[in-house]
Each structure stands twice: as C-alpha cells, then as structure tokens.
Short mmCIF file of the C-alpha atoms (twelve columns), coordinates in Angstrom:
data_MODEL
# 
_entry.id   MODEL 
# 
loop_
_atom_site.group_PDB 
_atom_site.id 
_atom_site.type_symbol 
_atom_site.label_atom_id 
_atom_site.label_alt_id 
_atom_site.label_comp_id 
_atom_site.label_asym_id 
_atom_site.label_seq_id 
_atom_site.Cartn_x 
_atom_site.Cartn_y 
_atom_site.Cartn_z 
_atom_site.pdbx_PDB_model_num 
ATOM 1   C CA . MET A 1   120.200 63.547 138.580 1 
ATOM 2   C CA . PHE A 2   121.992 64.217 135.310 1 
ATOM 3   C CA . ALA A 3   121.118 61.177 133.805 1 
ATOM 4   C CA . ASN A 4   117.188 61.808 134.527 1 
ATOM 5   C CA . LEU A 5   117.423 65.300 133.356 1 
ATOM 6   C CA . LEU A 6   118.908 63.888 129.919 1 
ATOM 7   C CA . ALA A 7   115.856 61.283 129.382 1 
ATOM 8   C CA . SER A 8   113.151 64.324 130.249 1 
ATOM 9   C CA . ARG A 9   115.092 65.896 127.310 1 
ATOM 10  C CA . ALA A 10  115.197 63.263 124.923 1 
ATOM 11  C CA . THR A 11  111.282 62.344 125.693 1 
ATOM 12  C CA . ARG A 12  110.500 65.829 124.911 1 
ATOM 13  C CA . ALA A 13  112.406 65.833 121.651 1 
ATOM 14  C CA . ALA A 14  110.754 62.586 120.545 1 
ATOM 15  C CA . HIS A 15  107.152 64.374 121.660 1 
ATOM 16  C CA . HIS A 16  107.842 67.407 119.195 1 
ATOM 17  C CA . PHE A 17  109.432 65.209 116.053 1 
ATOM 18  C CA . THR A 18  106.975 63.082 115.916 1 
ATOM 19  C CA . LYS A 19  104.232 66.330 116.080 1 
ATOM 20  C CA . ASN A 20  106.626 67.990 113.481 1 
ATOM 21  C CA . LEU A 21  106.554 64.525 111.834 1 
ATOM 22  C CA . ARG A 22  102.497 64.446 111.830 1 
ATOM 23  C CA . SER A 23  102.353 67.973 110.606 1 
ATOM 24  C CA . LEU A 24  104.557 67.335 107.777 1 
ATOM 25  C CA . SER A 25  102.760 64.175 106.679 1 
ATOM 26  C CA . ASN A 26  99.526  66.130 106.483 1 
ATOM 27  C CA . MET A 27  101.129 69.127 104.843 1 
ATOM 28  C CA . SER A 28  102.069 66.838 101.661 1 
ATOM 29  C CA . ALA A 29  98.856  64.875 102.118 1 
ATOM 30  C CA . VAL A 30  97.457  68.381 101.442 1 
ATOM 31  C CA . GLN A 31  99.991  69.257 99.458  1 
ATOM 32  C CA . LEU A 32  99.555  65.816 96.723  1 
ATOM 33  C CA . LEU A 33  95.830  66.874 96.325  1 
ATOM 34  C CA . SER A 34  95.006  67.871 92.725  1 
ATOM 35  C CA . THR A 35  93.723  71.788 92.838  1 
ATOM 36  C CA . GLU A 36  91.154  70.792 91.066  1 
ATOM 37  C CA . ARG A 37  89.993  68.462 93.758  1 
ATOM 38  C CA . ARG A 38  90.662  70.914 96.297  1 
ATOM 39  C CA . LYS A 39  88.464  73.173 94.641  1 
ATOM 40  C CA . GLU A 40  85.702  70.316 94.141  1 
ATOM 41  C CA . ILE A 41  86.022  69.611 98.008  1 
ATOM 42  C CA . GLU A 42  85.811  73.255 99.044  1 
ATOM 43  C CA . ALA A 43  82.832  74.242 96.963  1 
ATOM 44  C CA . ASN A 44  80.482  71.720 97.544  1 
ATOM 45  C CA . LEU A 45  81.218  72.185 101.771 1 
ATOM 46  C CA . ALA A 46  80.392  75.406 100.652 1 
ATOM 47  C CA . ASP A 47  77.028  74.469 98.725  1 
ATOM 48  C CA . ILE A 48  76.146  72.043 101.891 1 
ATOM 49  C CA . GLY A 49  77.306  74.219 104.718 1 
ATOM 50  C CA . GLY A 50  75.748  77.607 102.832 1 
ATOM 51  C CA . ALA A 51  72.091  75.061 103.806 1 
ATOM 52  C CA . VAL A 52  72.841  74.593 107.045 1 
ATOM 53  C CA . GLN A 53  73.173  77.437 108.102 1 
ATOM 54  C CA . ARG A 54  70.435  78.899 106.718 1 
ATOM 55  C CA . SER A 55  68.387  76.227 108.720 1 
ATOM 56  C CA . ALA A 56  70.689  77.071 111.609 1 
ATOM 57  C CA . ARG A 57  69.182  80.733 111.560 1 
ATOM 58  C CA . ALA A 58  65.637  79.323 111.717 1 
ATOM 59  C CA . SER A 59  66.594  77.059 114.722 1 
ATOM 60  C CA . SER A 60  65.709  78.156 118.057 1 
ATOM 61  C CA . THR A 61  66.431  75.233 119.746 1 
ATOM 62  C CA . HIS A 62  69.822  73.153 118.501 1 
ATOM 63  C CA . PRO A 63  72.195  74.658 115.796 1 
ATOM 64  C CA . PRO A 64  72.224  71.690 113.334 1 
ATOM 65  C CA . ARG A 65  75.883  70.125 113.111 1 
ATOM 66  C CA . LEU A 66  77.175  68.940 109.760 1 
ATOM 67  C CA . VAL A 67  79.006  65.171 109.708 1 
ATOM 68  C CA . ALA A 68  81.156  64.501 106.782 1 
ATOM 69  C CA . VAL A 69  80.913  61.249 106.195 1 
ATOM 70  C CA . SER A 70  84.749  60.218 104.953 1 
ATOM 71  C CA . LYS A 71  84.437  56.566 104.631 1 
ATOM 72  C CA . TYR A 72  86.730  54.746 102.692 1 
ATOM 73  C CA . LYS A 73  88.013  58.860 101.660 1 
ATOM 74  C CA . PRO A 74  91.974  58.694 102.113 1 
ATOM 75  C CA . ALA A 75  93.414  61.399 104.248 1 
ATOM 76  C CA . SER A 76  93.908  64.013 101.753 1 
ATOM 77  C CA . ASP A 77  90.547  64.777 101.228 1 
ATOM 78  C CA . ILE A 78  89.976  65.111 105.087 1 
ATOM 79  C CA . LEU A 79  92.513  67.070 105.003 1 
ATOM 80  C CA . ALA A 80  91.556  69.408 102.142 1 
ATOM 81  C CA . ALA A 81  87.620  69.304 104.068 1 
ATOM 82  C CA . TYR A 82  89.073  70.146 107.334 1 
ATOM 83  C CA . SER A 83  91.445  73.436 105.988 1 
ATOM 84  C CA . CYS A 84  87.874  74.515 105.180 1 
ATOM 85  C CA . GLY A 85  86.870  75.268 108.443 1 
ATOM 86  C CA . GLN A 86  85.284  70.954 108.649 1 
ATOM 87  C CA . ARG A 87  86.024  69.400 111.979 1 
ATOM 88  C CA . HIS A 88  82.923  66.789 112.748 1 
ATOM 89  C CA . PHE A 89  83.833  63.543 110.418 1 
ATOM 90  C CA . GLY A 90  81.701  60.788 110.474 1 
ATOM 91  C CA . GLU A 91  83.323  56.759 109.280 1 
ATOM 92  C CA . ASN A 92  81.781  53.482 109.525 1 
ATOM 93  C CA . TYR A 93  84.409  50.782 110.385 1 
ATOM 94  C CA . VAL A 94  86.217  50.670 113.927 1 
ATOM 95  C CA . GLN A 95  89.528  50.138 112.020 1 
ATOM 96  C CA . GLU A 96  89.016  52.703 109.255 1 
ATOM 97  C CA . LEU A 97  88.376  54.923 112.118 1 
ATOM 98  C CA . CYS A 98  91.185  54.228 114.015 1 
ATOM 99  C CA . GLU A 99  93.381  54.674 111.881 1 
ATOM 100 C CA . LYS A 100 92.391  57.893 110.441 1 
ATOM 101 C CA . ALA A 101 91.947  59.154 113.943 1 
ATOM 102 C CA . ALA A 102 96.004  58.560 114.764 1 
ATOM 103 C CA . GLY A 103 97.175  60.025 112.050 1 
ATOM 104 C CA . LEU A 104 95.180  63.416 111.325 1 
ATOM 105 C CA . PRO A 105 94.550  66.631 113.534 1 
ATOM 106 C CA . SER A 106 93.599  65.618 117.241 1 
ATOM 107 C CA . ASP A 107 91.032  68.526 116.928 1 
ATOM 108 C CA . ILE A 108 88.881  66.917 114.613 1 
ATOM 109 C CA . SER A 109 85.685  65.307 116.277 1 
ATOM 110 C CA . TRP A 110 84.820  62.217 115.053 1 
ATOM 111 C CA . HIS A 111 81.583  60.311 114.623 1 
ATOM 112 C CA . PHE A 112 81.649  56.536 114.994 1 
ATOM 113 C CA . ILE A 113 77.899  55.956 112.520 1 
ATOM 114 C CA . GLY A 114 78.860  52.416 111.610 1 
ATOM 115 C CA . ARG A 115 77.048  49.101 113.086 1 
ATOM 116 C CA . LEU A 116 78.212  49.246 116.724 1 
ATOM 117 C CA . GLN A 117 79.600  45.646 117.495 1 
ATOM 118 C CA . SER A 118 79.921  44.800 121.472 1 
ATOM 119 C CA . ASN A 119 83.667  43.668 120.670 1 
ATOM 120 C CA . LYS A 120 84.231  46.578 119.486 1 
ATOM 121 C CA . CYS A 121 83.759  49.250 122.179 1 
ATOM 122 C CA . LYS A 122 87.230  49.059 123.791 1 
ATOM 123 C CA . ALA A 123 88.758  49.934 120.152 1 
ATOM 124 C CA . LEU A 124 86.467  52.675 119.945 1 
ATOM 125 C CA . ALA A 125 86.826  53.756 123.743 1 
ATOM 126 C CA . ALA A 126 90.648  54.407 123.396 1 
ATOM 127 C CA . ILE A 127 90.405  57.177 120.548 1 
ATOM 128 C CA . PRO A 128 90.514  59.914 122.434 1 
ATOM 129 C CA . ASN A 129 88.856  62.475 120.196 1 
ATOM 130 C CA . LEU A 130 86.066  59.999 119.450 1 
ATOM 131 C CA . TRP A 131 83.076  62.727 119.819 1 
ATOM 132 C CA . ALA A 132 79.892  60.520 119.159 1 
ATOM 133 C CA . VAL A 133 78.982  57.009 118.526 1 
ATOM 134 C CA . GLU A 134 75.599  57.553 116.554 1 
ATOM 135 C CA . THR A 135 74.238  53.901 116.480 1 
ATOM 136 C CA . ILE A 136 73.372  52.724 120.204 1 
ATOM 137 C CA . ASP A 137 71.032  49.612 119.466 1 
ATOM 138 C CA . SER A 138 70.393  47.666 122.657 1 
ATOM 139 C CA . GLU A 139 70.317  48.549 126.466 1 
ATOM 140 C CA . ALA A 140 73.853  45.802 126.502 1 
ATOM 141 C CA . LYS A 141 75.773  47.547 124.229 1 
ATOM 142 C CA . ALA A 142 75.425  50.885 125.962 1 
ATOM 143 C CA . ARG A 143 76.601  49.648 129.168 1 
ATOM 144 C CA . ARG A 144 79.736  47.839 127.220 1 
ATOM 145 C CA . LEU A 145 80.297  51.002 125.740 1 
ATOM 146 C CA . ASN A 146 80.279  52.908 129.415 1 
ATOM 147 C CA . ASP A 147 82.053  50.485 130.711 1 
ATOM 148 C CA . ALA A 148 84.859  50.381 128.275 1 
ATOM 149 C CA . TRP A 149 85.003  54.612 127.871 1 
ATOM 150 C CA . GLU A 150 84.842  54.499 131.744 1 
ATOM 151 C CA . GLY A 151 87.851  52.355 131.738 1 
ATOM 152 C CA . ALA A 152 89.912  54.193 129.199 1 
ATOM 153 C CA . GLY A 153 90.110  57.297 132.029 1 
ATOM 154 C CA . HIS A 154 88.401  60.211 130.144 1 
ATOM 155 C CA . SER A 155 87.386  62.791 131.844 1 
ATOM 156 C CA . ARG A 156 84.437  63.521 129.958 1 
ATOM 157 C CA . GLY A 157 80.824  62.019 129.020 1 
ATOM 158 C CA . LEU A 158 80.867  60.440 125.327 1 
ATOM 159 C CA . ASN A 159 77.984  61.552 123.784 1 
ATOM 160 C CA . VAL A 160 75.646  58.684 122.065 1 
ATOM 161 C CA . PHE A 161 72.530  58.513 120.059 1 
ATOM 162 C CA . ILE A 162 70.089  55.550 119.654 1 
ATOM 163 C CA . GLN A 163 69.430  54.090 116.258 1 
ATOM 164 C CA . VAL A 164 65.504  54.202 116.234 1 
ATOM 165 C CA . ASN A 165 64.737  51.179 112.945 1 
ATOM 166 C CA . THR A 166 62.097  53.673 112.555 1 
ATOM 167 C CA . SER A 167 60.959  51.733 109.107 1 
ATOM 168 C CA . ASP A 168 60.224  48.636 110.703 1 
ATOM 169 C CA . GLU A 169 62.428  46.989 108.161 1 
ATOM 170 C CA . GLU A 170 64.092  43.303 109.547 1 
ATOM 171 C CA . SER A 171 67.238  44.440 107.930 1 
ATOM 172 C CA . LYS A 172 67.531  47.664 109.065 1 
ATOM 173 C CA . GLY A 173 69.899  47.867 112.370 1 
ATOM 174 C CA . GLY A 174 68.667  49.682 115.181 1 
ATOM 175 C CA . VAL A 175 66.423  49.955 118.443 1 
ATOM 176 C CA . GLU A 176 62.380  48.847 118.192 1 
ATOM 177 C CA . GLN A 177 60.571  51.866 118.790 1 
ATOM 178 C CA . HIS A 178 58.866  50.259 121.578 1 
ATOM 179 C CA . ASP A 179 62.025  49.696 122.678 1 
ATOM 180 C CA . VAL A 180 63.495  53.209 122.996 1 
ATOM 181 C CA . ASP A 181 62.272  54.219 126.499 1 
ATOM 182 C CA . ALA A 182 63.651  51.472 127.916 1 
ATOM 183 C CA . VAL A 183 66.970  52.036 126.378 1 
ATOM 184 C CA . ALA A 184 67.126  55.952 126.918 1 
ATOM 185 C CA . ARG A 185 66.620  55.358 130.828 1 
ATOM 186 C CA . ALA A 186 69.357  53.222 131.033 1 
ATOM 187 C CA . ILE A 187 71.618  55.149 129.475 1 
ATOM 188 C CA . VAL A 188 70.437  57.950 131.387 1 
ATOM 189 C CA . GLU A 189 70.359  56.156 134.716 1 
ATOM 190 C CA . GLU A 190 72.777  53.756 134.872 1 
ATOM 191 C CA . CYS A 191 75.358  54.621 131.986 1 
ATOM 192 C CA . LYS A 192 77.098  57.791 134.028 1 
ATOM 193 C CA . GLY A 193 79.986  57.585 131.488 1 
ATOM 194 C CA . LEU A 194 78.007  58.539 128.274 1 
ATOM 195 C CA . ARG A 195 75.534  61.751 127.490 1 
ATOM 196 C CA . LEU A 196 72.481  60.872 125.203 1 
ATOM 197 C CA . LEU A 197 72.550  63.473 122.892 1 
ATOM 198 C CA . GLY A 198 69.752  62.644 120.514 1 
ATOM 199 C CA . LEU A 199 67.828  60.061 118.695 1 
ATOM 200 C CA . MET A 200 69.194  58.193 114.572 1 
ATOM 201 C CA . THR A 201 67.723  56.804 111.776 1 
ATOM 202 C CA . ILE A 202 68.449  56.216 108.881 1 
ATOM 203 C CA . GLY A 203 65.031  55.407 107.529 1 
ATOM 204 C CA . SER A 204 64.316  53.461 104.381 1 
ATOM 205 C CA . ILE A 205 64.473  54.359 100.608 1 
ATOM 206 C CA . GLU A 206 60.470  53.913 100.446 1 
ATOM 207 C CA . GLY A 207 60.318  57.028 102.992 1 
ATOM 208 C CA . SER A 208 62.924  59.020 101.569 1 
ATOM 209 C CA . GLN A 209 60.737  59.236 98.728  1 
ATOM 210 C CA . GLN A 210 58.011  60.885 100.546 1 
ATOM 211 C CA . ARG A 211 57.254  64.190 101.824 1 
ATOM 212 C CA . PRO A 212 57.058  64.621 104.722 1 
ATOM 213 C CA . ASN A 213 59.424  60.977 105.379 1 
ATOM 214 C CA . PRO A 214 57.413  59.256 107.853 1 
ATOM 215 C CA . ASP A 215 60.421  58.290 108.785 1 
ATOM 216 C CA . PHE A 216 61.757  61.768 110.378 1 
ATOM 217 C CA . LEU A 217 58.074  62.429 111.521 1 
ATOM 218 C CA . ARG A 218 58.525  59.076 113.418 1 
ATOM 219 C CA . LEU A 219 62.003  60.052 115.018 1 
ATOM 220 C CA . ARG A 220 60.552  63.196 116.220 1 
ATOM 221 C CA . GLN A 221 57.224  62.449 117.743 1 
ATOM 222 C CA . LEU A 222 60.033  60.252 119.423 1 
ATOM 223 C CA . ARG A 223 62.132  62.291 120.318 1 
ATOM 224 C CA . ASP A 224 59.303  64.780 121.664 1 
ATOM 225 C CA . ASP A 225 57.571  61.867 123.795 1 
ATOM 226 C CA . LEU A 226 61.015  61.073 125.507 1 
ATOM 227 C CA . ASN A 227 62.002  64.850 126.169 1 
ATOM 228 C CA . ALA A 228 58.711  64.746 127.751 1 
ATOM 229 C CA . LYS A 229 58.936  61.187 130.171 1 
ATOM 230 C CA . LEU A 230 62.975  62.312 130.901 1 
ATOM 231 C CA . GLY A 231 62.747  65.909 131.158 1 
ATOM 232 C CA . LEU A 232 65.838  66.176 128.198 1 
ATOM 233 C CA . ARG A 233 66.520  68.608 125.288 1 
ATOM 234 C CA . LEU A 234 67.493  65.333 122.728 1 
ATOM 235 C CA . GLU A 235 68.885  66.190 119.286 1 
ATOM 236 C CA . LEU A 236 67.760  64.484 116.264 1 
ATOM 237 C CA . SER A 237 70.586  62.553 113.621 1 
ATOM 238 C CA . MET A 238 68.576  62.290 110.319 1 
ATOM 239 C CA . GLY A 239 69.470  63.368 106.868 1 
ATOM 240 C CA . MET A 240 71.563  62.062 104.991 1 
ATOM 241 C CA . SER A 241 73.518  63.648 101.127 1 
ATOM 242 C CA . ASP A 242 70.045  63.020 99.167  1 
ATOM 243 C CA . ASP A 243 67.680  64.563 101.803 1 
ATOM 244 C CA . PHE A 244 69.234  65.908 104.497 1 
ATOM 245 C CA . GLU A 245 67.655  69.016 103.260 1 
ATOM 246 C CA . HIS A 246 64.254  67.698 104.124 1 
ATOM 247 C CA . ALA A 247 65.595  66.798 107.594 1 
ATOM 248 C CA . LEU A 248 66.577  70.019 108.535 1 
ATOM 249 C CA . GLU A 249 63.166  71.401 107.622 1 
ATOM 250 C CA . LEU A 250 61.622  68.616 109.837 1 
ATOM 251 C CA . GLY A 251 64.558  69.617 112.871 1 
ATOM 252 C CA . ALA A 252 67.180  67.552 112.025 1 
ATOM 253 C CA . THR A 253 70.484  69.035 113.965 1 
ATOM 254 C CA . ASN A 254 72.497  66.699 112.929 1 
ATOM 255 C CA . VAL A 255 72.873  65.542 109.361 1 
ATOM 256 C CA . ARG A 256 75.189  62.904 107.904 1 
ATOM 257 C CA . VAL A 257 76.349  63.916 104.591 1 
ATOM 258 C CA . GLY A 258 79.057  62.167 102.174 1 
ATOM 259 C CA . SER A 259 78.647  61.998 98.367  1 
ATOM 260 C CA . ARG A 260 77.313  65.432 98.515  1 
ATOM 261 C CA . ILE A 261 80.844  66.688 99.729  1 
ATOM 262 C CA . PHE A 262 82.794  64.189 98.490  1 
ATOM 263 C CA . GLY A 263 81.919  62.148 95.497  1 
ATOM 264 C CA . SER A 264 80.720  58.424 94.779  1 
ATOM 265 C CA . ARG A 265 82.476  56.338 97.526  1 
ATOM 266 C CA . ALA A 266 84.795  53.012 96.589  1 
ATOM 267 C CA . THR A 267 83.051  49.792 96.851  1 
ATOM 268 C CA . ASN A 268 85.535  48.307 100.066 1 
ATOM 269 C CA . ALA A 269 87.539  49.816 102.956 1 
ATOM 270 C CA . THR A 270 90.931  48.451 100.568 1 
ATOM 271 C CA . GLN A 271 90.092  51.076 98.084  1 
# 
C-alpha cells in the first residue's frame, strides 16, 4: 500500500512538473519576442478584431469567428496573439499542427485548414483540442475522419466544414457543387462523431477581385439550399486577409486571416 502511495505521489509530481515546465517554456517564448513584434501583433489583432466585432453587432444569426492562420509562425507569435485573447488558430499541415498543439496552451481551439489526406486522419484525431476540420472534400474522407475521431474516444463531436470548389478550378480542392448535398447527408446521417458546422471555400483569384465575389455568393446559395433541405443552420467559412471584410458583408461567420495579423509567411515549414 505504501509503495502504491509513493507511486501515486510520484505520478502527480511528474504531472505538475511537466505542466510547470510547459508554462515556463511558454513564458520564455513570449519574453523572447521583441516588444516591437508583440505590439505589431497586438495592433493587427485589434484592427482585424474590430472589423469582426462590427460585423457581429450587425449579425442576427451566427456571430463571426476570427481564425488566426499561424502556418509557419513560431510559438512566440501564437502566444503573443493568445495573450491578446485570441483562441482560434488555423494550421495547414498536420505535423506542424500536432507539434504546436502539444506545446501550446490546451484551451486553444485548433482548426485544420489544409488539404485533408485520409492517412492523416488518425493523427488529427489524436489532438485533444482540435476544434474543427474545415476541408472535408468527400464522403470517404468524412467517414475516415469520423472513424478516427470516435476511435480516439472523444466525448464531443468534431466540428467540420465541407470545402466546396465554387470556382470549378481543376487545381482547387473541394467538393464539386453538385456533390455537396450527398456529402452533407453522409456526414449528418452516418458520421455520428462529426458535427457539420458549415461550408467553406477558398475561391478564385479572379473572383476575389470582383464585388460582389461570385464564389462567396455561390457558397451562400449552397448553404441556404442545404439549410432548407436538411433543416440546419450552417455557417460560412470564407474570406482571408485580402477579402475578409467583404466576406463578412456577404454573411461569413468564420474568416481565416494570417498575413494581416502575423505578416508575410516563410516559404517553407522549416523556416
């Protein structure tokens, strides 16, 4: 019995040590960030957040959500944004997301926004604070992610968006517009570990230069059609650094902003 007590105390001590070590590491990362850099991120977040909040006051349905895209950005940048109250962050690569999630505060809500590969679903599902996967592009991948999420034993459903190829570009990922209904029904009816939160698009460069943006209009119409058919209240994930304000005007509830918060990104994940 005494040996068991000692083992229990040792386990608790190790847990607290690891927790404190992570806290110290996070503090060190923030301290290493220059005052100028912290102020830059803080000012950028205040500017972007102000636009989102103005849209929130005008919204009668889903208040918009700001996802800070932290691809290739160091932990110190993310913690600077975190210290300003930002909690939703988006990553494009599974390995980078796994590494950041393991070392950063557990109350961050992570969004996976890169192209989803079936063989990466298990790794994604192992992230306890994964909040959403925004790039479901087939029934098969939805089922694979559902199986991985349920297999990981989570007590909550995983939010997912269906990515739609609204511009019909061969180079773009996403479900073809005529297949959206089938993918949505598969998620709602078969994937009990997933929660269909909405539709997402990246859109074309040409579309982003038009007002109103035709990709945003198509996504909104597809969302409205699905809501009517399935009795849902789906969100819209559309708009990035260059056009998020216009996306909010057209009803976006989830905007993904990176360079307007953190500046231009490095060209590869090793930087």
